[in-house]
Amino acid sequence: MRSAISVRLAAIVATFAMMAFAVGSARAAETPPTHKEIVRAAIEKHILPHFDALKAATGPLPDAVRNVCKTGSPEARAALDTAFANVVTAYAGVDYMRFGPMAERGRRERLSFWPDPRGFVGRQLRLILLNKDPAVLEPGAIAKQSVAVQGLSALEVLIRDKAVPLGPGEAADYRCKLAEIIAKNIQTVAGEVTDAWEAPGGWRDTMEKAGPDNPVYKSDSEAAAETVKTLLMGMSLTSDLQIKPQIDPTLKLAGAYEKSGLQSAYYLASIASLKNLFDTLKLQAYLPEDKDWVMGWISGAWRAFLSTDGVGGRGPKAQEGRKTPPLREVFDKFVGMRKLITGELCPDARITVGFNELDGD
């Protein structure tokens, strides 16, 4: 008769065998997408919906600023807090898509000048507020100023300034006008990005119509590689800018929109967007049966990412009974995830990304 320990060991082995079989069976039933299908899915299911969400979130922002400046009421301030948070979290879902329309005309920096380790936003805003040049308030004039004072980072400073809070009265008059113009600029730039993707002959067509005559993507494989590089970029930015500064005391970097208490919300929105893109690409469908361990490891990494709120607390999607992983572990899993994607998933999918520049430690 086997000992109780032997029985338990056998049960554990059987459990892992069943889990491996389930992963393999689920993957085997999934037909690997073509590179063209990867591109189309990334655009239709991830990229466009997230940019559309950002555009929609910016809609209420100018009116929310205007109402605070007109009334100064607690209700108006609460509405502005909500509108601002909605735009910030929507932006977190697209921050890492740093190609195409976001890379043109400095749009990413114009939307959000974070990180800002040298304090450009504060210094340049102070200069504008000191001079109170009415020309800066003219239609379109803010777009000619430094990118540091055009977007969410500058608006946050104006919203959170307790010395001269936004509201009715002469003291805040210029600040209110500037804040409203910045809010309108954010709305304009977000609209430009969406239009540049969706317009006929826009970036969607550029990616979906790859070929020898395409100035950017000579093949569907090159376009598919862009989507994977975007995923890797997002993982690198999340780990290196949001997680690493909290575990490395030598890094002096404020959290994303920390003044507004949105550091955790920014992380959670980033992770949700990255998970959606990973699931959309379906790179795991290319794995051979002897690499089930890859998806097992990656599944565990996603559980870790979702188990934290990004600032050391428990994530809202953490599984019951699972401990909150320390941020050092979360960072290490980001590094491991990037290496598995570039070293295992991409070769099996015949996608070349050449992403060594972001292989941090």
Coordinates of C-alpha atoms in Angstrom, one line a residue:
M1 CA 0.0 0.0 0.0
R2 CA 1.4 3.4 -1.0
S3 CA 2.0 5.9 1.8
A4 CA -0.2 9.0 2.2
I5 CA 2.7 11.1 0.9
S6 CA 3.0 9.0 -2.3
V7 CA -0.7 9.3 -2.9
R8 CA -0.5 13.1 -2.6
L9 CA 2.5 13.3 -4.9
A10 CA 0.7 11.2 -7.4
A11 CA -2.3 13.5 -7.2
I12 CA -0.1 16.5 -7.7
V13 CA 1.6 15.0 -10.8
A14 CA -1.8 14.0 -12.2
T15 CA -3.1 17.5 -11.7
F16 CA -0.1 19.1 -13.5
A17 CA -0.5 16.5 -16.3
M18 CA -4.1 17.5 -16.7
M19 CA -3.2 21.2 -16.8
A20 CA -0.6 20.6 -19.5
F21 CA -3.0 18.5 -21.5
A22 CA -5.7 21.2 -21.2
V23 CA -3.2 23.9 -22.4
G24 CA -2.1 21.8 -25.2
S25 CA -5.6 20.8 -26.3
A26 CA -6.9 24.4 -26.2
R27 CA -3.9 25.5 -28.2
A28 CA -4.1 22.6 -30.7
A29 CA -7.7 23.6 -31.4
E30 CA -6.6 27.1 -32.2
T31 CA -5.5 27.6 -35.8
P32 CA -2.5 29.9 -36.0
P33 CA -3.4 33.2 -37.6
T34 CA -1.7 34.4 -40.7
H35 CA 0.5 37.5 -40.4
K36 CA -2.2 39.5 -42.2
E37 CA -4.8 38.3 -39.8
I38 CA -2.6 39.3 -36.9
V39 CA -2.4 42.8 -38.2
R40 CA -6.1 43.1 -38.9
A41 CA -7.1 41.7 -35.5
A42 CA -4.7 44.1 -33.7
I43 CA -6.1 47.1 -35.5
E44 CA -9.8 46.1 -35.3
K45 CA -9.9 44.6 -31.8
H46 CA -7.3 46.6 -30.0
I47 CA -5.7 49.7 -31.6
L48 CA -8.8 51.5 -33.0
P49 CA -11.1 50.7 -29.9
H50 CA -8.4 52.1 -27.5
F51 CA -7.9 55.3 -29.5
D52 CA -11.6 55.7 -29.9
A53 CA -12.0 55.3 -26.2
L54 CA -9.3 58.1 -25.7
K55 CA -11.1 60.4 -28.1
A56 CA -14.4 59.8 -26.3
A57 CA -12.9 60.4 -22.9
T58 CA -11.5 63.8 -23.9
G59 CA -15.0 65.0 -24.9
P60 CA -16.2 66.2 -21.5
L61 CA -12.8 67.6 -20.4
P62 CA -13.0 71.2 -21.6
D63 CA -16.5 71.7 -20.2
A64 CA -15.5 70.2 -16.9
V65 CA -12.7 72.7 -16.6
R66 CA -15.0 75.5 -17.7
N67 CA -17.6 74.6 -15.0
V68 CA -15.0 74.6 -12.2
C69 CA -13.8 78.0 -13.3
K70 CA -17.3 79.3 -13.5
T71 CA -18.7 78.0 -10.3
G72 CA -15.9 76.6 -8.2
S73 CA -18.4 74.2 -6.6
P74 CA -17.5 70.9 -5.0
E75 CA -19.7 69.2 -7.6
A76 CA -17.9 70.8 -10.5
R77 CA -14.5 69.9 -9.0
A78 CA -15.6 66.3 -8.5
A79 CA -16.8 66.2 -12.1
L80 CA -13.4 67.5 -13.3
D81 CA -11.6 65.0 -11.2
T82 CA -13.6 62.2 -12.9
A83 CA -13.2 63.6 -16.4
F84 CA -9.4 64.0 -15.9
A85 CA -9.1 60.5 -14.5
N86 CA -11.0 59.1 -17.4
V87 CA -8.7 60.7 -19.9
V88 CA -5.6 59.6 -18.0
T89 CA -6.6 56.0 -17.8
A90 CA -7.7 56.0 -21.4
Y91 CA -4.4 57.4 -22.4
A92 CA -2.6 54.7 -20.3
G93 CA -4.2 52.2 -22.7
V94 CA -2.5 53.7 -25.7
D95 CA 0.7 55.3 -24.3
Y96 CA 2.9 52.5 -25.6
M97 CA 1.6 52.6 -29.2
R98 CA 4.5 54.8 -30.1
F99 CA 4.4 54.4 -33.9
G100 CA 2.3 55.7 -36.7
P101 CA 0.1 58.7 -35.8
M102 CA 1.3 58.9 -32.2
A103 CA 4.9 59.3 -33.5
E104 CA 4.0 62.1 -35.9
R105 CA 4.0 65.8 -35.0
G106 CA 5.0 65.0 -31.4
R107 CA 1.5 63.9 -30.6
R108 CA 2.4 61.5 -27.8
E109 CA 4.4 64.1 -25.9
R110 CA 1.7 66.7 -26.6
L111 CA -0.9 64.4 -25.0
S112 CA 1.2 63.5 -22.0
F113 CA 4.7 64.7 -21.0
W114 CA 5.4 62.0 -18.6
P115 CA 7.9 61.0 -17.3
D116 CA 9.3 64.4 -16.6
P117 CA 12.4 63.8 -14.4
R118 CA 13.8 67.3 -15.1
G119 CA 10.6 69.2 -14.3
F120 CA 10.1 70.8 -17.6
V121 CA 6.4 71.0 -17.2
G122 CA 6.5 72.9 -14.0
R123 CA 9.2 75.3 -15.1
Q124 CA 7.7 76.2 -18.4
L125 CA 4.2 76.6 -17.0
R126 CA 5.5 78.9 -14.3
L127 CA 7.1 81.1 -17.1
I128 CA 3.8 81.3 -19.0
L129 CA 1.8 82.1 -15.8
L130 CA 4.3 84.7 -14.8
N131 CA 4.2 86.5 -18.2
K132 CA 0.4 86.1 -18.7
D133 CA 0.8 86.7 -22.4
P134 CA -2.7 86.9 -24.0
A135 CA -1.3 85.6 -27.3
V136 CA -0.8 82.2 -25.7
L137 CA -4.6 82.0 -25.2
E138 CA -5.4 82.7 -28.9
P139 CA -6.9 79.8 -30.8
G140 CA -4.2 77.3 -31.8
A141 CA -1.5 79.2 -30.1
I142 CA -0.9 76.5 -27.4
A143 CA 0.1 74.0 -30.1
K144 CA 3.0 76.3 -30.9
Q145 CA 4.3 76.2 -27.4
S146 CA 6.5 73.6 -25.9
V147 CA 5.0 70.1 -25.9
A148 CA 5.5 70.1 -22.1
V149 CA 2.7 72.5 -21.6
Q150 CA 0.2 71.2 -24.1
G151 CA -1.2 68.1 -22.4
L152 CA -2.3 66.1 -19.4
S153 CA 0.8 66.7 -17.4
A154 CA 0.4 70.5 -17.6
L155 CA -3.3 70.3 -17.0
E156 CA -2.7 68.2 -13.8
V157 CA -0.4 70.9 -12.4
L158 CA -3.1 73.6 -12.9
I159 CA -5.8 71.4 -11.5
R160 CA -3.8 70.4 -8.4
D161 CA -2.3 73.8 -7.6
K162 CA -3.6 74.5 -4.1
A163 CA -1.9 77.9 -3.9
V164 CA -4.1 79.3 -6.7
P165 CA -6.9 76.8 -7.4
L166 CA -9.0 77.0 -10.5
G167 CA -12.2 78.8 -9.9
P168 CA -14.0 82.1 -10.3
G169 CA -12.2 85.3 -9.4
E170 CA -9.4 87.4 -10.9
A171 CA -6.5 85.5 -9.3
A172 CA -7.3 82.4 -11.3
D173 CA -8.6 84.0 -14.4
Y174 CA -5.6 83.5 -16.6
R175 CA -5.0 80.0 -15.2
C176 CA -8.6 79.0 -16.0
K177 CA -8.3 80.2 -19.6
L178 CA -5.0 78.4 -20.0
A179 CA -6.4 75.2 -18.4
E180 CA -9.4 75.2 -20.8
I181 CA -7.2 75.8 -23.8
I182 CA -5.0 72.9 -22.8
A183 CA -8.0 70.7 -22.3
K184 CA -9.2 71.6 -25.8
N185 CA -5.8 70.9 -27.2
I186 CA -5.8 67.4 -25.6
Q187 CA -9.2 66.8 -27.2
T188 CA -7.9 68.0 -30.6
V189 CA -4.7 65.9 -30.6
A190 CA -6.7 62.7 -29.5
G191 CA -9.0 63.4 -32.5
E192 CA -6.1 63.8 -34.8
V193 CA -4.6 60.4 -33.8
T194 CA -8.0 58.6 -34.4
D195 CA -8.5 60.4 -37.7
A196 CA -5.0 59.6 -38.9
W197 CA -5.7 55.9 -38.2
E198 CA -9.2 55.7 -39.7
A199 CA -9.2 58.1 -42.7
P200 CA -8.9 56.6 -46.2
G201 CA -5.3 56.2 -47.0
G202 CA -4.5 56.5 -43.3
W203 CA -2.3 54.3 -41.0
R204 CA -4.8 51.5 -41.0
D205 CA -4.4 51.2 -44.8
T206 CA -0.7 51.5 -44.4
M207 CA -0.6 48.4 -42.2
E208 CA -3.2 46.3 -43.9
K209 CA -1.9 46.9 -47.4
A210 CA 1.7 45.9 -46.9
G211 CA 3.7 45.1 -50.0
P212 CA 6.7 46.1 -52.2
D213 CA 5.1 49.6 -53.0
N214 CA 4.3 50.3 -49.3
P215 CA 6.8 53.0 -48.0
V216 CA 6.6 51.5 -44.5
Y217 CA 5.8 47.8 -44.5
K218 CA 7.1 45.7 -47.4
S219 CA 5.3 42.6 -46.2
D220 CA 2.6 41.4 -43.8
S221 CA 5.4 40.0 -41.7
E222 CA 6.8 43.5 -41.2
A223 CA 3.4 44.9 -40.2
A224 CA 2.8 42.0 -37.8
A225 CA 6.2 42.6 -36.3
E226 CA 5.1 46.2 -35.6
T227 CA 2.2 44.9 -33.4
V228 CA 4.5 42.6 -31.5
K229 CA 7.1 45.3 -31.0
T230 CA 4.3 47.5 -29.6
L231 CA 3.4 44.8 -27.1
L232 CA 7.1 44.6 -26.0
M233 CA 7.3 48.3 -25.8
G234 CA 4.3 48.4 -23.5
M235 CA 5.8 45.8 -21.2
S236 CA 9.1 47.6 -21.1
L237 CA 7.6 51.0 -20.3
T238 CA 5.3 49.5 -17.6
S239 CA 8.1 47.7 -15.9
D240 CA 10.8 50.3 -16.3
L241 CA 8.8 53.5 -15.7
Q242 CA 6.1 52.3 -13.3
I243 CA 7.5 49.4 -11.4
K244 CA 11.3 49.8 -11.3
P245 CA 11.4 53.2 -9.7
Q246 CA 9.6 51.7 -6.7
I247 CA 12.2 49.0 -6.2
D248 CA 15.3 51.0 -7.1
P249 CA 15.9 53.9 -4.7
T250 CA 18.5 55.4 -7.0
L251 CA 15.8 56.2 -9.6
K252 CA 14.2 59.6 -8.9
L253 CA 11.0 59.3 -11.0
A254 CA 7.5 60.3 -9.8
G255 CA 4.7 57.9 -10.5
A256 CA 2.3 58.5 -13.4
Y257 CA -0.1 61.3 -12.4
E258 CA 0.8 60.8 -8.8
K259 CA -0.5 64.3 -7.9
S260 CA -4.0 63.2 -8.8
G261 CA -3.7 59.8 -7.0
L262 CA -3.8 58.0 -10.4
Q263 CA -0.6 56.0 -10.2
S264 CA -2.4 52.7 -9.5
A265 CA -5.2 53.4 -12.0
Y266 CA -2.6 54.1 -14.7
Y267 CA -0.9 50.8 -14.0
L268 CA -4.1 48.8 -14.0
A269 CA -5.2 50.4 -17.3
S270 CA -1.8 49.7 -18.8
I271 CA -2.0 46.0 -17.8
A272 CA -5.5 45.6 -19.0
S273 CA -4.6 47.1 -22.4
L274 CA -1.4 44.9 -22.7
K275 CA -3.3 41.8 -21.8
N276 CA -5.9 42.6 -24.5
L277 CA -3.2 43.1 -27.1
F278 CA -1.5 39.8 -26.1
D279 CA -4.7 37.9 -26.3
T280 CA -5.6 39.5 -29.7
L281 CA -2.3 38.6 -31.3
K282 CA -2.7 34.9 -30.5
L283 CA 1.0 34.1 -30.8
Q284 CA 0.6 31.1 -28.5
A285 CA -1.2 29.3 -31.4
Y286 CA 2.1 28.9 -33.1
L287 CA 3.7 27.0 -30.2
P288 CA 4.5 23.3 -30.8
E289 CA 3.2 20.8 -28.2
D290 CA 6.6 20.4 -26.5
K291 CA 6.5 24.1 -25.5
D292 CA 3.4 24.0 -23.3
W293 CA 5.6 25.2 -20.5
V294 CA 6.0 28.5 -22.2
M295 CA 2.3 29.3 -22.0
G296 CA 2.2 27.9 -18.4
W297 CA 4.9 30.4 -17.4
I298 CA 3.3 33.3 -19.3
S299 CA -0.1 32.5 -17.7
G300 CA 1.5 32.7 -14.3
A301 CA 3.1 36.0 -15.2
W302 CA -0.2 37.5 -16.2
R303 CA -1.7 36.4 -12.9
A304 CA 1.2 38.2 -11.1
F305 CA 0.6 41.4 -13.1
L306 CA -3.1 41.3 -12.3
S307 CA -2.6 40.4 -8.6
T308 CA -1.0 43.8 -7.8
D309 CA -2.3 47.3 -8.1
G310 CA 1.1 48.5 -9.3
V311 CA 2.1 50.3 -6.1
G312 CA 2.5 47.4 -3.7
G313 CA -1.2 46.7 -2.9
R314 CA -3.6 44.0 -4.0
G315 CA -5.0 44.2 -7.5
P316 CA -8.8 44.3 -8.0
K317 CA -8.5 41.2 -10.3
A318 CA -6.3 39.2 -8.0
Q319 CA -7.5 35.6 -7.7
E320 CA -8.9 34.7 -4.3
G321 CA -6.4 32.9 -2.1
R322 CA -3.4 34.2 -4.1
K323 CA -0.8 36.4 -2.3
T324 CA 0.0 39.8 -3.7
P325 CA 3.4 39.4 -5.3
P326 CA 6.2 41.9 -4.3
L327 CA 7.0 44.5 -6.9
R328 CA 10.5 43.0 -7.4
E329 CA 8.8 39.7 -8.5
V330 CA 6.5 41.6 -10.8
F331 CA 9.4 43.4 -12.5
D332 CA 11.3 40.2 -12.9
K333 CA 8.3 38.6 -14.6
F334 CA 8.1 41.4 -17.0
V335 CA 11.7 40.8 -18.0
G336 CA 11.0 37.1 -18.3
M337 CA 7.9 37.7 -20.4
R338 CA 9.7 39.8 -22.9
K339 CA 12.4 37.2 -23.3
L340 CA 9.9 34.4 -23.9
I341 CA 8.0 36.5 -26.5
T342 CA 11.2 37.4 -28.4
G343 CA 12.9 34.0 -27.8
E344 CA 10.1 31.5 -28.1
L345 CA 6.8 32.9 -29.4
C346 CA 8.2 35.1 -32.2
P347 CA 10.5 32.5 -33.7
D348 CA 7.7 30.0 -33.9
A349 CA 5.4 32.6 -35.4
R350 CA 8.2 33.5 -37.9
I351 CA 8.1 37.1 -36.8
T352 CA 11.4 39.0 -36.4
V353 CA 11.2 41.9 -33.9
G354 CA 14.8 42.8 -33.1
F355 CA 13.9 44.2 -29.7
N356 CA 17.1 43.8 -27.8
E357 CA 17.3 47.5 -26.9
L358 CA 14.6 47.1 -24.2
D359 CA 15.9 43.9 -22.7
G360 CA 16.3 45.4 -19.2
D361 CA 17.2 43.7 -16.0

